[in-house]
PDB file of C-alpha atoms in Angstrom:
ATOM      1  CA  MET L   1      84.277 107.045  90.086  1.00  0.00           C
ATOM      2  CA  LEU L   2      87.689 105.542  89.441  1.00  0.00           C
ATOM      3  CA  HIS L   3      89.256 108.995  89.369  1.00  0.00           C
ATOM      4  CA  SER L   4      87.837 109.826  92.810  1.00  0.00           C
ATOM      5  CA  LEU L   5      89.147 106.583  94.361  1.00  0.00           C
ATOM      6  CA  LYS L   6      92.745 107.803  94.188  1.00  0.00           C
ATOM      7  CA  PHE L   7      91.931 110.255  97.003  1.00  0.00           C
ATOM      8  CA  PHE L   8      91.082 107.432  99.452  1.00  0.00           C
ATOM      9  CA  SER L   9      93.248 104.896 101.227  1.00  0.00           C
ATOM     10  CA  ALA L  10      93.508 101.364  99.858  1.00  0.00           C
ATOM     11  CA  SER L  11      91.281  99.914 102.581  1.00  0.00           C
ATOM     12  CA  THR L  12      88.568 102.544 102.047  1.00  0.00           C
ATOM     13  CA  THR L  13      88.704 101.955  98.310  1.00  0.00           C
ATOM     14  CA  SER L  14      88.273  98.212  98.759  1.00  0.00           C
ATOM     15  CA  ILE L  15      85.273  98.742 101.034  1.00  0.00           C
ATOM     16  CA  ILE L  16      83.652 101.108  98.537  1.00  0.00           C
ATOM     17  CA  SER L  17      84.292  98.635  95.725  1.00  0.00           C
ATOM     18  CA  SER L  18      82.758  95.776  97.678  1.00  0.00           C
ATOM     19  CA  LEU L  19      79.508  97.745  98.037  1.00  0.00           C
ATOM     20  CA  GLN L  20      78.946  97.996  94.281  1.00  0.00           C
ATOM     21  CA  PRO L  21      76.871  94.772  94.084  1.00  0.00           C
ATOM     22  CA  ILE L  22      74.590  96.108  96.827  1.00  0.00           C
ATOM     23  CA  PHE L  23      73.986  99.315  94.869  1.00  0.00           C
ATOM     24  CA  GLY L  24      73.282  97.243  91.767  1.00  0.00           C
ATOM     25  CA  ILE L  25      70.636  95.223  93.596  1.00  0.00           C
ATOM     26  CA  ILE L  26      69.019  98.362  94.993  1.00  0.00           C
ATOM     27  CA  MET L  27      68.927 100.017  91.571  1.00  0.00           C
ATOM     28  CA  ALA L  28      67.423  96.872  90.017  1.00  0.00           C
ATOM     29  CA  ILE L  29      64.667  96.909  92.642  1.00  0.00           C
ATOM     30  CA  PHE L  30      63.759 100.556  92.035  1.00  0.00           C
ATOM     31  CA  PHE L  31      64.339 100.983  88.315  1.00  0.00           C
ATOM     32  CA  LEU L  32      63.582  97.524  86.927  1.00  0.00           C
ATOM     33  CA  ASN L  33      61.029  96.362  89.528  1.00  0.00           C
ATOM     34  CA  GLU L  34      62.972  93.137  90.055  1.00  0.00           C
ATOM     35  CA  ILE L  35      62.292  91.079  93.148  1.00  0.00           C
ATOM     36  CA  PRO L  36      65.498  89.669  94.658  1.00  0.00           C
ATOM     37  CA  THR L  37      65.572  86.033  95.712  1.00  0.00           C
ATOM     38  CA  LEU L  38      66.431  84.808  99.189  1.00  0.00           C
ATOM     39  CA  ASN L  39      69.965  83.974  98.017  1.00  0.00           C
ATOM     40  CA  THR L  40      70.393  87.580  96.859  1.00  0.00           C
ATOM     41  CA  PHE L  41      69.380  88.883 100.279  1.00  0.00           C
ATOM     42  CA  ILE L  42      71.726  86.447 102.030  1.00  0.00           C
ATOM     43  CA  GLY L  43      74.611  87.453  99.757  1.00  0.00           C
ATOM     44  CA  GLY L  44      73.880  91.138 100.285  1.00  0.00           C
ATOM     45  CA  PHE L  45      73.764  90.638 104.036  1.00  0.00           C
ATOM     46  CA  LEU L  46      77.128  88.860 103.974  1.00  0.00           C
ATOM     47  CA  ILE L  47      78.678  91.700 101.983  1.00  0.00           C
ATOM     48  CA  LEU L  48      77.280  94.369 104.314  1.00  0.00           C
ATOM     49  CA  PHE L  49      78.299  92.395 107.397  1.00  0.00           C
ATOM     50  CA  THR L  50      81.840  92.082 106.095  1.00  0.00           C
ATOM     51  CA  VAL L  51      81.976  95.801 105.279  1.00  0.00           C
ATOM     52  CA  PHE L  52      80.810  96.717 108.792  1.00  0.00           C
ATOM     53  CA  ILE L  53      83.340  94.399 110.416  1.00  0.00           C
ATOM     54  CA  GLU L  54      86.188  95.754 108.300  1.00  0.00           C
ATOM     55  CA  SER L  55      85.118  99.357 108.940  1.00  0.00           C
ATOM     56  CA  TYR L  56      85.068  98.691 112.652  1.00  0.00           C
ATOM     57  CA  ARG L  57      88.528  97.094 112.519  1.00  0.00           C
ATOM     58  CA  MET L  58      89.921 100.085 110.620  1.00  0.00           C
ATOM     59  CA  LYS L  59      88.800 102.490 113.356  1.00  0.00           C
ATOM     60  CA  LYS L  60      90.823 100.641 115.990  1.00  0.00           C
TER      61      LYS L  60
END
């Protein structure tokens, strides 16, 4: 993964890196049958919201 990040811009790389906790939560749900708490969902929503805002700002 780190090797492939050198082909992206710095802002795209930071957005991809900030999504790693979300992928970890999703994998824990499917592979470990863990149930996330409300705080986990709130934190995940904040991360996704920030990623969407930053992606939108980059397009302008």
